[in-house]
Short mmCIF file of C-alpha atoms in Angstrom, two decimals:
data_model
loop_
_atom_site.label_atom_id
_atom_site.label_comp_id
_atom_site.label_asym_id
_atom_site.label_seq_id
_atom_site.Cartn_x
_atom_site.Cartn_y
_atom_site.Cartn_z
CA MET A 1 -24.57 -12.26 -17.75
CA LYS A 2 -23.99 -9.61 -15.05
CA SER A 3 -20.47 -7.93 -14.90
CA GLU A 4 -18.99 -7.07 -11.61
CA SER A 5 -17.24 -3.83 -11.36
CA ILE A 6 -13.75 -3.31 -9.88
CA THR A 7 -12.48 -0.15 -8.51
CA VAL A 8 -8.75 0.82 -9.05
CA TYR A 9 -7.19 3.40 -6.37
CA SER A 10 -3.93 5.27 -6.93
CA ILE A 11 -1.90 6.15 -3.87
CA GLY A 12 1.44 7.42 -2.85
CA HIS A 13 2.92 7.42 0.45
CA GLY A 14 4.15 11.01 0.51
CA ARG A 15 5.20 11.86 3.84
CA HIS A 16 2.58 9.92 5.73
CA SER A 17 3.45 7.96 8.78
CA TRP A 18 2.99 4.18 8.46
CA ALA A 19 0.01 4.43 10.88
CA ASP A 20 -1.80 7.12 8.66
CA PHE A 21 -0.84 5.22 5.24
CA LEU A 22 -2.47 2.02 6.69
CA ALA A 23 -5.43 3.94 7.88
CA LEU A 24 -5.96 5.33 4.50
CA LEU A 25 -5.68 1.82 2.91
CA GLN A 26 -8.22 0.50 5.42
CA GLN A 27 -10.52 3.31 5.30
CA HIS A 28 -11.03 2.65 1.58
CA GLU A 29 -11.10 -1.20 2.18
CA ILE A 30 -7.97 -1.84 -0.02
CA LYS A 31 -7.09 -5.57 0.13
CA PHE A 32 -4.18 -5.64 -2.26
CA LEU A 33 -1.40 -3.21 -3.15
CA CYS A 34 0.63 -3.39 -6.54
CA ASP A 35 3.86 -1.49 -6.09
CA VAL A 36 4.42 -0.06 -9.39
CA ARG A 37 7.82 1.69 -8.61
CA ASN A 38 10.59 0.62 -10.91
CA PHE A 39 12.64 0.02 -7.57
CA ALA A 40 10.67 -0.56 -4.46
CA ARG A 41 12.93 1.72 -2.16
CA SER A 42 12.13 4.93 -0.24
CA ARG A 43 14.21 7.29 1.95
CA TRP A 44 11.32 6.32 4.63
CA VAL A 45 12.30 2.73 5.64
CA GLN A 46 8.86 1.48 6.29
CA PHE A 47 8.14 1.99 2.53
CA ASN A 48 10.91 -0.13 1.46
CA GLY A 49 9.45 -3.14 -0.67
CA ALA A 50 10.27 -6.02 1.88
CA ILE A 51 9.22 -3.98 4.97
CA LEU A 52 5.98 -2.66 3.23
CA SER A 53 5.30 -6.11 2.18
CA GLU A 54 5.52 -7.56 5.61
CA ASN A 55 3.86 -4.88 7.51
CA LEU A 56 0.93 -5.10 4.87
CA ARG A 57 0.84 -8.91 5.20
CA GLU A 58 0.31 -8.40 8.86
CA ASN A 59 -2.72 -6.25 8.35
CA GLY A 60 -4.29 -8.51 5.97
CA ILE A 61 -3.39 -6.50 2.79
CA GLY A 62 -1.68 -8.16 -0.23
CA TYR A 63 1.20 -6.92 -1.83
CA GLU A 64 2.99 -7.35 -5.18
#
C-alpha cells in the first residue's frame, strides 16, 4: 500500500495586497485555505472572512 504525502503550508496575509496574496497562493499551488483565526476579521477588508471566501472561490481556491 502506497501512502500519498500531503504538504501543509502556513501563511499570514500581513500587509500584502490582495493581488500579491493571491499570487503567493497560486505560486505554491494552494487549492484550499483553512482560516484558523478565532474571528475572520481584519483591518484590511479584503481579508475579512466573507470577502476572502468569495475572492478565493472566484479564483478556484476553497475556503473554510
